[in-house]
CSV table of C-alpha atoms and ligand atoms in Angstrom, one decimal:
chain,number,residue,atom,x,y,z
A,15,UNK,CA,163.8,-154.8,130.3
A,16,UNK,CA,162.3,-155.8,126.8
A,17,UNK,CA,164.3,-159.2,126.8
A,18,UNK,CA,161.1,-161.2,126.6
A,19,UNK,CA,159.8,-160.2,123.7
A,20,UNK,CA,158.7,-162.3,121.1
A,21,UNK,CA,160.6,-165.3,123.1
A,22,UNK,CA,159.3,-169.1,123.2
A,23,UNK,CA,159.2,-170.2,126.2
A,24,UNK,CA,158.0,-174.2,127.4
A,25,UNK,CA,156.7,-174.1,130.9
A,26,UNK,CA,156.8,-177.8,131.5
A,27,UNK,CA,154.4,-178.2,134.9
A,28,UNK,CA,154.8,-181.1,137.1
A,29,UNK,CA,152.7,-182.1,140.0
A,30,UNK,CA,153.4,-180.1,143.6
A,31,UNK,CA,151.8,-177.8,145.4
A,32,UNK,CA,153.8,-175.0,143.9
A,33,UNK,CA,152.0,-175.4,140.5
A,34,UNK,CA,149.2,-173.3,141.7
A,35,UNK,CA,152.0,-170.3,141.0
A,36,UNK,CA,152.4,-170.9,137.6
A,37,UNK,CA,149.3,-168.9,136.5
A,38,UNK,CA,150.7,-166.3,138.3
A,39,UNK,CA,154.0,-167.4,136.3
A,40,UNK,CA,152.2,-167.3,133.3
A,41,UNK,CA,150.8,-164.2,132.9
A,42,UNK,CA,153.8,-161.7,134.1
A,43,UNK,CA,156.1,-163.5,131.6
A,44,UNK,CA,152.9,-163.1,128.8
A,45,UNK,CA,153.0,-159.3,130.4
A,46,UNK,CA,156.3,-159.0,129.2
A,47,UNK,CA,156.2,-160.4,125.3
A,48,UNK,CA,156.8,-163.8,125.6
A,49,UNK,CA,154.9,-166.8,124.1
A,50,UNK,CA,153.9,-169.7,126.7
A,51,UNK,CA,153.2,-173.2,125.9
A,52,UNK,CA,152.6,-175.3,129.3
A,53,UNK,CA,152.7,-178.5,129.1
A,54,UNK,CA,151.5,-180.4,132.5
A,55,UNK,CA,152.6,-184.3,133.6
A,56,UNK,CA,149.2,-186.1,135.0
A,57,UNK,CA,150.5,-184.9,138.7
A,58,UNK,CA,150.2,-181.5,137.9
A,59,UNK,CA,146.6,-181.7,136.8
A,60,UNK,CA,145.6,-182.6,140.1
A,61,UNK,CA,147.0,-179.6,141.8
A,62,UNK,CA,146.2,-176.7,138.8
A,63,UNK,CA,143.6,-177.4,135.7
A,64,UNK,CA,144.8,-177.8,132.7
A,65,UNK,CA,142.2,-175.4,132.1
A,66,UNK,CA,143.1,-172.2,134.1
A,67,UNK,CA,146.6,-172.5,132.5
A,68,UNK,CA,145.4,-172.5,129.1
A,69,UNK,CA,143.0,-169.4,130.1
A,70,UNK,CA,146.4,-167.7,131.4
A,71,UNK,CA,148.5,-168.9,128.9
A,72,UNK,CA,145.9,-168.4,125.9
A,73,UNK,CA,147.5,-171.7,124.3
A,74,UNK,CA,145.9,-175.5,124.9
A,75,UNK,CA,147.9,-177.1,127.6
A,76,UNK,CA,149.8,-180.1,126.3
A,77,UNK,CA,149.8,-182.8,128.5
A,78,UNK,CA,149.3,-186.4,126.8
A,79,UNK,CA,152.5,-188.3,124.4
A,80,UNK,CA,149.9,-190.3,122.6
A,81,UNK,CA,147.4,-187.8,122.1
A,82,UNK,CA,146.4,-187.9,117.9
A,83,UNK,CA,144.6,-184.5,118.0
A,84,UNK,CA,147.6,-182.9,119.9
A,85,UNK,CA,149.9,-184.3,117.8
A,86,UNK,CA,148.2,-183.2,114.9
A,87,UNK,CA,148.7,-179.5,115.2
A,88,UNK,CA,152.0,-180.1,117.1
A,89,UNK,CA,154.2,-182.7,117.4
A,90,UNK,CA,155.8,-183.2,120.4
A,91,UNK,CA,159.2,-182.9,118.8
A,92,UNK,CA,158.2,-180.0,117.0
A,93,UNK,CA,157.2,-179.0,120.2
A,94,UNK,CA,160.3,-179.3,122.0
A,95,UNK,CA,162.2,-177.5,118.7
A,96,UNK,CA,159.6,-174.5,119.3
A,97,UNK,CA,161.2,-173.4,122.5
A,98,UNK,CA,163.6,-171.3,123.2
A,99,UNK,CA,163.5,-171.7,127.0
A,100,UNK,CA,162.1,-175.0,128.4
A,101,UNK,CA,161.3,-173.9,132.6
A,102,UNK,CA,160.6,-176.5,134.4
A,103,UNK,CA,158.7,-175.4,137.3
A,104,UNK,CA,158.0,-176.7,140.1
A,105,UNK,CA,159.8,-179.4,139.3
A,106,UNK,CA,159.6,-182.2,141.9
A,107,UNK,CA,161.6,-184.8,143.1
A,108,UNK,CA,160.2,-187.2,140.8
A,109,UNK,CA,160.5,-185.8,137.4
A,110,UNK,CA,164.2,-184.6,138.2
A,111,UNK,CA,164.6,-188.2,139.1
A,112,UNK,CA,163.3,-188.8,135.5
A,113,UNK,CA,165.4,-186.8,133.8
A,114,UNK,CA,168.9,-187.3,135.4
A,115,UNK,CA,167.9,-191.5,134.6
A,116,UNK,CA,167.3,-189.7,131.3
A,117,UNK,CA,163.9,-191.4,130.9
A,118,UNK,CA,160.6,-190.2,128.5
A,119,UNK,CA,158.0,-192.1,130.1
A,120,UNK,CA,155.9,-188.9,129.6
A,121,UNK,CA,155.3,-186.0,127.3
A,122,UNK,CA,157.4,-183.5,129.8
A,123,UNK,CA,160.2,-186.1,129.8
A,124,UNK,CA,160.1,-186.5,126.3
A,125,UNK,CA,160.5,-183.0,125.2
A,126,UNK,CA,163.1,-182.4,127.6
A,127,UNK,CA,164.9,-185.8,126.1
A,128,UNK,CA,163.9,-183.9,122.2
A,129,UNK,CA,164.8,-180.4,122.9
A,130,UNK,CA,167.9,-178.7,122.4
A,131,UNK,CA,166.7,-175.5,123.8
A,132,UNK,CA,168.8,-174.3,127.2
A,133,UNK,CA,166.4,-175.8,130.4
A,134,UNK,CA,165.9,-174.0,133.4
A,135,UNK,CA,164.9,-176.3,136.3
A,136,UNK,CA,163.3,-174.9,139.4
A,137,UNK,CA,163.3,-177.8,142.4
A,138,UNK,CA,160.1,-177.4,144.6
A,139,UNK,CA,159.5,-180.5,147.1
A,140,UNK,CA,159.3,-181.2,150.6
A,141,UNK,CA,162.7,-179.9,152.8
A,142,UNK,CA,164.1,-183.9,153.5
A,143,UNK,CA,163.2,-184.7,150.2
A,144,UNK,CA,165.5,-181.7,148.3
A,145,UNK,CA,168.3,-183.1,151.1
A,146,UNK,CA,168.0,-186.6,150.6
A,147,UNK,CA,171.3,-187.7,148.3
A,148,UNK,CA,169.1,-189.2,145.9
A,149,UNK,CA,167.8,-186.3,145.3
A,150,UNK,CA,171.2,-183.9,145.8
A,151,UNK,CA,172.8,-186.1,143.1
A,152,UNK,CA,170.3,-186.4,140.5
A,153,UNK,CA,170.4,-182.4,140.5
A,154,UNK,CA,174.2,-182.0,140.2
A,155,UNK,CA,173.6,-184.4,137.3
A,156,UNK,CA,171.7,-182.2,135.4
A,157,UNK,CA,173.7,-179.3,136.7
A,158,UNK,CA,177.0,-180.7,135.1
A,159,UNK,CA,175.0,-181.3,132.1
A,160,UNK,CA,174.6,-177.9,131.5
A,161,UNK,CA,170.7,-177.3,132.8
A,162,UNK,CA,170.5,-174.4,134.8
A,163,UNK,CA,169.0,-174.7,138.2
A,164,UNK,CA,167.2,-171.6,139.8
A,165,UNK,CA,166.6,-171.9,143.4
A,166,UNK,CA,164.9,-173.6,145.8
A,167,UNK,CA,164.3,-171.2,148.1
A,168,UNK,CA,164.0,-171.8,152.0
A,169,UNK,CA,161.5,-171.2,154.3
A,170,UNK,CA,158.2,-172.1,155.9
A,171,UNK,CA,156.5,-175.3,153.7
A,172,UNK,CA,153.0,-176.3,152.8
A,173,UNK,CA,153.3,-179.1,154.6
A,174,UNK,CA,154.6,-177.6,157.7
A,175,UNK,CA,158.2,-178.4,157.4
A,176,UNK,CA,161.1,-175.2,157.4
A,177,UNK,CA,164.0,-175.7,155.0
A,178,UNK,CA,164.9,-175.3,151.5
A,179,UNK,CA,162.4,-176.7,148.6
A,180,UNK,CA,160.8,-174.2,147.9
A,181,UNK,CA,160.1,-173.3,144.6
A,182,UNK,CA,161.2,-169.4,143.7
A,183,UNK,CA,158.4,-167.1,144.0
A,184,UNK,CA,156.4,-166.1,140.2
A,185,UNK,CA,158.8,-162.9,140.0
A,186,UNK,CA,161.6,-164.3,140.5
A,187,UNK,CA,161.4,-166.8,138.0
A,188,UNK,CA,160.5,-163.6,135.7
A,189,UNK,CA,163.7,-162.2,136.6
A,190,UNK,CA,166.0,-165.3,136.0
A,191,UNK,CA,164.3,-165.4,132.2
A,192,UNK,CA,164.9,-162.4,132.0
A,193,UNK,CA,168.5,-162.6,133.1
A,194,UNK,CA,168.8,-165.4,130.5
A,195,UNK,CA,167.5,-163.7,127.5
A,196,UNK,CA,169.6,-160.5,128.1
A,197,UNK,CA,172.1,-159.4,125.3
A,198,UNK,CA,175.6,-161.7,125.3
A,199,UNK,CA,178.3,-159.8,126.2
A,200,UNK,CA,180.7,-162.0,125.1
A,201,UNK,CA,179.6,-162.5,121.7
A,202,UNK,CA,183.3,-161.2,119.3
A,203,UNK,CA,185.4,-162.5,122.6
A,204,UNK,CA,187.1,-165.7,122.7
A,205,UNK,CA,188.2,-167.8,125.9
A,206,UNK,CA,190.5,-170.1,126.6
A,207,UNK,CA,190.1,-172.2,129.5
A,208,UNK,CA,192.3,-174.4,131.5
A,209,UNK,CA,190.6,-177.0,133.1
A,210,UNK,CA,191.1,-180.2,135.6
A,211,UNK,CA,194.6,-182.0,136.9
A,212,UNK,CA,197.8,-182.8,135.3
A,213,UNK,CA,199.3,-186.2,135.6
A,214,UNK,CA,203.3,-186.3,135.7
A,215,UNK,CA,204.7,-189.6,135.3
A,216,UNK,CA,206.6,-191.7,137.4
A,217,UNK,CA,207.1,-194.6,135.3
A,218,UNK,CA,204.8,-196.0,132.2
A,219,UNK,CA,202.3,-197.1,135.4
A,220,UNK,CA,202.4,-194.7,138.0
A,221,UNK,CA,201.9,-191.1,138.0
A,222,UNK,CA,201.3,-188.0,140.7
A,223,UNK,CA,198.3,-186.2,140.5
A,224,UNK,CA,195.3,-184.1,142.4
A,225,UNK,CA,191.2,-184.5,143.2
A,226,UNK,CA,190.4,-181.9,140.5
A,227,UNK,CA,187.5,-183.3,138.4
A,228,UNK,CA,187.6,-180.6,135.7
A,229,UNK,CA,183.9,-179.6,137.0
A,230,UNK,CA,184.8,-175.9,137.3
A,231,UNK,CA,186.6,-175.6,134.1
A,232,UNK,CA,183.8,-176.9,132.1
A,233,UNK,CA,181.0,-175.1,133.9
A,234,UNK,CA,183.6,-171.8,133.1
A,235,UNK,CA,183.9,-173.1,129.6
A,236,UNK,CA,179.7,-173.3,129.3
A,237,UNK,CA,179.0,-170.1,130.7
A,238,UNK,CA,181.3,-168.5,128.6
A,239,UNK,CA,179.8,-170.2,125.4
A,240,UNK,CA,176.4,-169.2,126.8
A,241,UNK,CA,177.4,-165.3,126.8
A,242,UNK,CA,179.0,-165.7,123.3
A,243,UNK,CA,182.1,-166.7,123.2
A,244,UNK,CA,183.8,-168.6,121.3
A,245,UNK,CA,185.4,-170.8,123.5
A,246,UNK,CA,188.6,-173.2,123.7
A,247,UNK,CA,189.1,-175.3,126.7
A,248,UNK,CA,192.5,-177.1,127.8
A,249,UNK,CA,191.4,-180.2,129.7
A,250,UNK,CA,194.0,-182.5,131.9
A,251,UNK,CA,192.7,-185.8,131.9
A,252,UNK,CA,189.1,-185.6,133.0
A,253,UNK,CA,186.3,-187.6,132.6
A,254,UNK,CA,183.9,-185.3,131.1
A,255,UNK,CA,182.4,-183.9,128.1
A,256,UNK,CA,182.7,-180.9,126.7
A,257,UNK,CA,179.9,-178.1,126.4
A,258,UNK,CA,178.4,-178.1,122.8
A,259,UNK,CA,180.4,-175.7,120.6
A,260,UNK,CA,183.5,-175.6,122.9
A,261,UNK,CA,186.7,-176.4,121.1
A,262,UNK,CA,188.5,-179.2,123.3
A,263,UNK,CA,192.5,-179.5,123.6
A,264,UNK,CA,193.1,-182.6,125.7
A,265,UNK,CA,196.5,-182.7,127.7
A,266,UNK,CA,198.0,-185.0,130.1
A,267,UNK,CA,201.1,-183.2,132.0
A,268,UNK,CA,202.0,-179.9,133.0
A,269,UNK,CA,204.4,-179.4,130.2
A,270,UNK,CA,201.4,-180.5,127.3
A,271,UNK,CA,199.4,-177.9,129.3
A,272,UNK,CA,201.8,-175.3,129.2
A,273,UNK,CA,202.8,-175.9,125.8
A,274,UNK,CA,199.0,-175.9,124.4
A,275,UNK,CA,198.2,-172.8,126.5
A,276,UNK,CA,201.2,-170.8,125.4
A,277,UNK,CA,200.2,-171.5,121.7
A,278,UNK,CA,196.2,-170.2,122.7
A,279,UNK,CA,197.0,-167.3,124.7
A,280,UNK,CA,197.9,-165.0,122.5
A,281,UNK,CA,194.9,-165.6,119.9
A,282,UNK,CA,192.4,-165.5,122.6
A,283,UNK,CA,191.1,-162.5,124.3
A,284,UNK,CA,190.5,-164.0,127.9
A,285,UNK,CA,192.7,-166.4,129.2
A,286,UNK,CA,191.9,-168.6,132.7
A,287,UNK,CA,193.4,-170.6,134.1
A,288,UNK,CA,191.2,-173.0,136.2
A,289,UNK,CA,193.3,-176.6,136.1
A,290,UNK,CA,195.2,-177.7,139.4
A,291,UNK,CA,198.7,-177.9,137.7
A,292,UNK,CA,201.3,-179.6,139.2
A,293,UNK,CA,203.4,-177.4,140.5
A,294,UNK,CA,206.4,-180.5,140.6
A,295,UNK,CA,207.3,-183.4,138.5
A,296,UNK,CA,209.2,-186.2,138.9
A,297,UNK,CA,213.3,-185.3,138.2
A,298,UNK,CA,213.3,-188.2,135.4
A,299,UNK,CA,210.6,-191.0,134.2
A,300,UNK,CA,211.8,-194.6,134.4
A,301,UNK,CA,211.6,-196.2,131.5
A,302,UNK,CA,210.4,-199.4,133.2
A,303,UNK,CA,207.9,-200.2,135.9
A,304,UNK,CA,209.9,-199.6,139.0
A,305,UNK,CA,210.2,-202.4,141.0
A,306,UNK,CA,209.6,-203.2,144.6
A,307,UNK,CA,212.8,-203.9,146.9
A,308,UNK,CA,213.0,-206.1,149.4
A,309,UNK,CA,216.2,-204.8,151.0
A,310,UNK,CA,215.0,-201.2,151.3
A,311,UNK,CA,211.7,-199.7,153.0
A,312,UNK,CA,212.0,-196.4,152.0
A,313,UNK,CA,212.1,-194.5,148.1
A,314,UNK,CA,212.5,-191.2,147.3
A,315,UNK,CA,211.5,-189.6,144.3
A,316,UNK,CA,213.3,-186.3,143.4
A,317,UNK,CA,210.9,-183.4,142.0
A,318,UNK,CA,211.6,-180.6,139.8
A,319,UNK,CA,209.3,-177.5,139.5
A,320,UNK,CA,207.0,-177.4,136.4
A,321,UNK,CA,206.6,-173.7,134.5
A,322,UNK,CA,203.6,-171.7,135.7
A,323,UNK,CA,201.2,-171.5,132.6
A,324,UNK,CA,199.4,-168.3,134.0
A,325,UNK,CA,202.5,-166.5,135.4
A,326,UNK,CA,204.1,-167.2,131.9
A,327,UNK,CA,200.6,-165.9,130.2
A,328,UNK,CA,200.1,-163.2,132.4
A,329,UNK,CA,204.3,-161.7,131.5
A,330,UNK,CA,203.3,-162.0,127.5
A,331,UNK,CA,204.1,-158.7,126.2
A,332,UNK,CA,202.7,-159.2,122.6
A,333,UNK,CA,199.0,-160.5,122.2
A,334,UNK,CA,198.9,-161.0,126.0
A,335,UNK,CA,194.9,-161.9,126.8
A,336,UNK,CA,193.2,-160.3,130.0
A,337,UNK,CA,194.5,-163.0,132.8
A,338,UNK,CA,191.9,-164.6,135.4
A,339,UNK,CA,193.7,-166.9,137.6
A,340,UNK,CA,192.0,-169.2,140.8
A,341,UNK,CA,193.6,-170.2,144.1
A,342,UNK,CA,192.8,-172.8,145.5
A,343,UNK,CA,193.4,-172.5,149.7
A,344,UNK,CA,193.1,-174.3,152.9
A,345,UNK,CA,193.8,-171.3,154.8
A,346,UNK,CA,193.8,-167.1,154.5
A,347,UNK,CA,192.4,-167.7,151.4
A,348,UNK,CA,192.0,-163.5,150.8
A,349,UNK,CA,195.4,-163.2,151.4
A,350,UNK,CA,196.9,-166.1,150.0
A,351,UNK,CA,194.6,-165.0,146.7
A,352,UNK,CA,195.8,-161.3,146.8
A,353,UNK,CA,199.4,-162.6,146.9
A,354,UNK,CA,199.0,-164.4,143.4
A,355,UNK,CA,196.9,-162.0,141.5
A,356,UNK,CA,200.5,-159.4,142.5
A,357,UNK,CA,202.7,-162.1,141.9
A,358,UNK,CA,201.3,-163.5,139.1
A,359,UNK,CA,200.2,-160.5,137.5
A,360,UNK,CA,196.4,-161.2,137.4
A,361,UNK,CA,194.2,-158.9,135.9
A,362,UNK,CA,191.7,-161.2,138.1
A,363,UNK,CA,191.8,-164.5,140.4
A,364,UNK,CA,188.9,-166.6,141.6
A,365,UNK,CA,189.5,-167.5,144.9
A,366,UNK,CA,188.3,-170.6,146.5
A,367,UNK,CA,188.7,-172.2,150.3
A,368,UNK,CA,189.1,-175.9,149.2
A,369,UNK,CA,189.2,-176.8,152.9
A,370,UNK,CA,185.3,-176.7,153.1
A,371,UNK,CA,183.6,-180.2,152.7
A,372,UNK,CA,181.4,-180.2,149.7
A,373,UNK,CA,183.4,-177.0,147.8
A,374,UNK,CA,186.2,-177.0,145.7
A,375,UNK,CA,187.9,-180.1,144.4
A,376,UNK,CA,185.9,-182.6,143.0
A,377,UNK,CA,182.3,-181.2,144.6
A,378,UNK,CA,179.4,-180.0,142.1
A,379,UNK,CA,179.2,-176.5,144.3
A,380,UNK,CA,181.7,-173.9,144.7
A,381,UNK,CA,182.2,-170.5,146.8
A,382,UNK,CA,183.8,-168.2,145.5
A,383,UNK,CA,185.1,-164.5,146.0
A,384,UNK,CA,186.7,-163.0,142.9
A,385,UNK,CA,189.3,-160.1,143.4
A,386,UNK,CA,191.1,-157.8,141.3
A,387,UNK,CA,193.8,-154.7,141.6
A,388,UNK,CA,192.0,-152.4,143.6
A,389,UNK,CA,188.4,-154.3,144.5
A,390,UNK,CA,186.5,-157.5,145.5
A,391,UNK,CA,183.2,-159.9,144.7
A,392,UNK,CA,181.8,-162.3,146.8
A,393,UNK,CA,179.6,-164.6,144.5
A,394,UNK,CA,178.7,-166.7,147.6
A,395,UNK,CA,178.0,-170.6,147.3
A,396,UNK,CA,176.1,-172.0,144.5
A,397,UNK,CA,176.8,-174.9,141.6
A,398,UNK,CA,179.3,-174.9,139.5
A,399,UNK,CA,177.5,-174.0,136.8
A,400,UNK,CA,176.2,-171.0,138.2
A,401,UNK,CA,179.2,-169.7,139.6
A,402,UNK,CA,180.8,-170.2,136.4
A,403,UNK,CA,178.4,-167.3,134.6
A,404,UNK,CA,178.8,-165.2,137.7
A,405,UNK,CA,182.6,-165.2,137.2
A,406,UNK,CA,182.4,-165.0,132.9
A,407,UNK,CA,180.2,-161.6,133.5
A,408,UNK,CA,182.6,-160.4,136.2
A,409,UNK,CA,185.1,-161.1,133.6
A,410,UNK,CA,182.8,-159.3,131.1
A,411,UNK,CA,182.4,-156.2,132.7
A,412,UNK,CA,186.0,-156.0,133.5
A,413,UNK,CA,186.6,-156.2,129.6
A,414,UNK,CA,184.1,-153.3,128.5
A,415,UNK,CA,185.3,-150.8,131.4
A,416,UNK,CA,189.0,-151.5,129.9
B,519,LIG,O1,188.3,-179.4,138.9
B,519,LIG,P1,187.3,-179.3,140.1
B,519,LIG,O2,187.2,-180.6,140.8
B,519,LIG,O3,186.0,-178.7,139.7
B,519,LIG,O4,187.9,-178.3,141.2
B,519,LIG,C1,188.0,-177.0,140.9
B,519,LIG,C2,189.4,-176.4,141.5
B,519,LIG,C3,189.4,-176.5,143.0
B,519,LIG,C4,190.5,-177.2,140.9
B,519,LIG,C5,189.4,-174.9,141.0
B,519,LIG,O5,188.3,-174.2,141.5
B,519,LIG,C6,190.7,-174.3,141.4
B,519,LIG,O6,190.9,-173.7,142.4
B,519,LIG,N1,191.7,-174.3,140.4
B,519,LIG,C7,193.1,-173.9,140.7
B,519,LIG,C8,193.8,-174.9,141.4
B,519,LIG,C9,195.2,-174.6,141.7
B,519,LIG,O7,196.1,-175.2,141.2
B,519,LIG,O8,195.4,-173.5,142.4
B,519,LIG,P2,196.8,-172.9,142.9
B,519,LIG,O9,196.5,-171.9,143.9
B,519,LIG,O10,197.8,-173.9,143.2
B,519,LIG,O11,197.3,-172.1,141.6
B,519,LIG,C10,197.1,-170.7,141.3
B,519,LIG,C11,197.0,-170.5,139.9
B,519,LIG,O12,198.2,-170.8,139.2
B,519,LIG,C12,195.9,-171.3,139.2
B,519,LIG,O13,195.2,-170.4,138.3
B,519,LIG,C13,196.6,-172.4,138.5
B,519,LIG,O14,195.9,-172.9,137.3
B,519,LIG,C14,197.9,-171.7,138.1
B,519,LIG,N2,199.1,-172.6,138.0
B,519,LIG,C15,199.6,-173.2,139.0
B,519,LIG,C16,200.8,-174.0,138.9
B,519,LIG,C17,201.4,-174.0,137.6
B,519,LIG,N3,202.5,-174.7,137.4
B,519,LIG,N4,200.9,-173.4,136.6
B,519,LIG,C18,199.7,-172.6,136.7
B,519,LIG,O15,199.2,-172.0,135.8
């Protein structure tokens, strides 16, 4: 693969044991065409020289924010508009600490704070420190802000311990760039994407709705932008923000949802339809906050079925987009998911077992087995956002064999 060619690449350093790979790093991804500028936090320098990565990397190592000479010849924001990968790896604890509290209390920081190149963080720490909640949260918060997070690995420790935390091994971390910089399939495609719950009123106060968070949605609606597509995404009410470039249609019921995804469909090549619609609504909506009774214990509410958005998108017989649906299961999820992609008339469905603690509804990770007429992927557990690109180049490949 030539996909590395000529491509900028920031290898931001910070201080574990794994740093001693990244001259290893360094010279397969110089092997294969690309440029490397490292730059090191002060923790690093104690566990690889600044000079045995410039040696590798035939480039002075960056390393200080202050620094007039280094500044000079490059700023550090010209710096961080150079790249066009920042890798961060290893990265520890610490400086994913840093960036989720969005700090710049270093050169690394900074540039990561200054760039708007795609970053690539590879976690490398002690086993109870990648476990620890701290830790577990502050990399789902770069994870839903759209940095891509390759590995740890598990296994054996330097310090003894077996788990994950380790950092991906020198090749592997080749491969993932490589992965990256490969050719967009879905550049000419457009996606539209439903994403997150609906609300359907009760009154002007009270409403039924579901746990989704909109998490899978969006990470659908970044991976797709990522592969080049141009990308519109339906959002229930949701409180998060949309991938750069994404064109955002915010709804609140099933009926705005199905009414703004009716109107995309058919200008939009792929259609999916990730949002956990309410399948009922209330029969009417009082006007006024219903009141509490004292004479009567009990209150019914009468329901009546909302449409089904991707059943109705999926009949289209004009314009009709290639339809990816999910299900979302607590039980024979495979056959549950094989009954909706017939009934539906799927050309695809994701589905999910939202019965598993930590997966599905409202979780940063996902499992996931796609399906279509005739065959099957399991995409295993991962984040969101990683899942997300796994299921857009299913999707992909699905689109150029048709
Ligand atoms: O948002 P998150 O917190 O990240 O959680 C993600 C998720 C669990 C919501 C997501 O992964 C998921 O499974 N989404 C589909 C949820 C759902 O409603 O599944 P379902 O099995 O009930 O519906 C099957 C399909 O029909 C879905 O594509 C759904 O969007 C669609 N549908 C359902 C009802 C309806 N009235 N109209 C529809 O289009």
């Amino acid at each position: 693969m030539q996909t590395l060619v000529g491509k900028k690449i920031l290898l931001g350093i910070s201080g574990g044991i794994a740093a001693y790979k990244c001259a290893e790093l360094t010279r397969r991804l110089i092997e294969r065409g690309a440029e490397v500028q490292v730059v090191m936090t002060k923790a690093a320098k104690e566990f690889i020289t600044p000079l045995t990565m410039q040696a590798v990397s035939g480039r002075p190592v960056s390393d200080s924010l202050l620094d007039p000479a280094a500044e000079a010849s490059m700023s550090h924001i010209e710096l961080a508009k150079w790249a066009d990968l920042v890798l961060l790896a290893p990265a520890t604890a610490d400086l994913i600490a840093r960036m989720s509290a969005g700090m710049g209390n270093d050169l690394l920081t900074t540039l990561v704070l200054a760039s708007d190149a795609p970053i690539a963080v590879s976690p490398a720490m002690n086993q109870q420190m990648y476990l620890n909640v701290a830790t577990q949260e502050n990399i789902a918060t770069l994870s839903r802000r759209g940095m891509m997070i390759w590995g740890p690995a598990a296994g054996e420790q330097a310090c003894g311990d077996i788990g994950p935390g380790r950092m991906l091994e020198p090749m592997q971390l080749v491969e993932k760039c490589e992965a990256f910089f490969a050719p967009k399939p879905l550049i000419g495609k457009s996606v539209v994407i439903t994403a997150g719950p609906t609300r359907e009123a009760i009154d002007p106060v009270r409403y039924i709705s579901n746990h989704s968070s909109g998490k899978m949605g969006f990470a659908l609606a970044l991976a797709a932008r990522q592969l080049g597509a141009d990308v519109t995404l339906i959002a229930g009410p949701v409180a998060l923000t949309a991938p750069q470039g994404v064109k955002r249609v915010d709804v609140i019921s099933a009926q705005q949802m199905y009414d703004a995804a009716l109107e995309h469909a058919v200008t939009h090549d792929v259609f999916i339809g990730c949002a956990a619609v309410a399948d009922y609504r209330p029969l009417s909506v009082a006007d006024q906050k219903i009141k509490k009774t004292t004479d009567n214990d009990d209150m019914q509410i009468s329901m009546i079925k909302n449409p089904d958005i991707i059943a109705s998108v999926a009949t289209l017989t004009e314009s009709r987009p290639f339809t990816v649906g999910f299900a979302a299961e607590t039980q024979e999820v495979e056959a549950y998911a094989l009954d909706k992609l017939q009934r539906k008339n799927l050309d695809m469905i994701c589905a999910n077992d939202v019965s598993v603690e930590g997966q599905g509804f409202n979780s940063d990770s996902n499992a996931i087995t796609v399906y279509w007429k005739g065959g099957q992927k399991p995409l295993g557990s991962a984040t969101k956002t990683d899942l997300g690109r796994e299921i857009l180049l299913s999707i992909s490949e699905h689109l150029t064999q048709a």
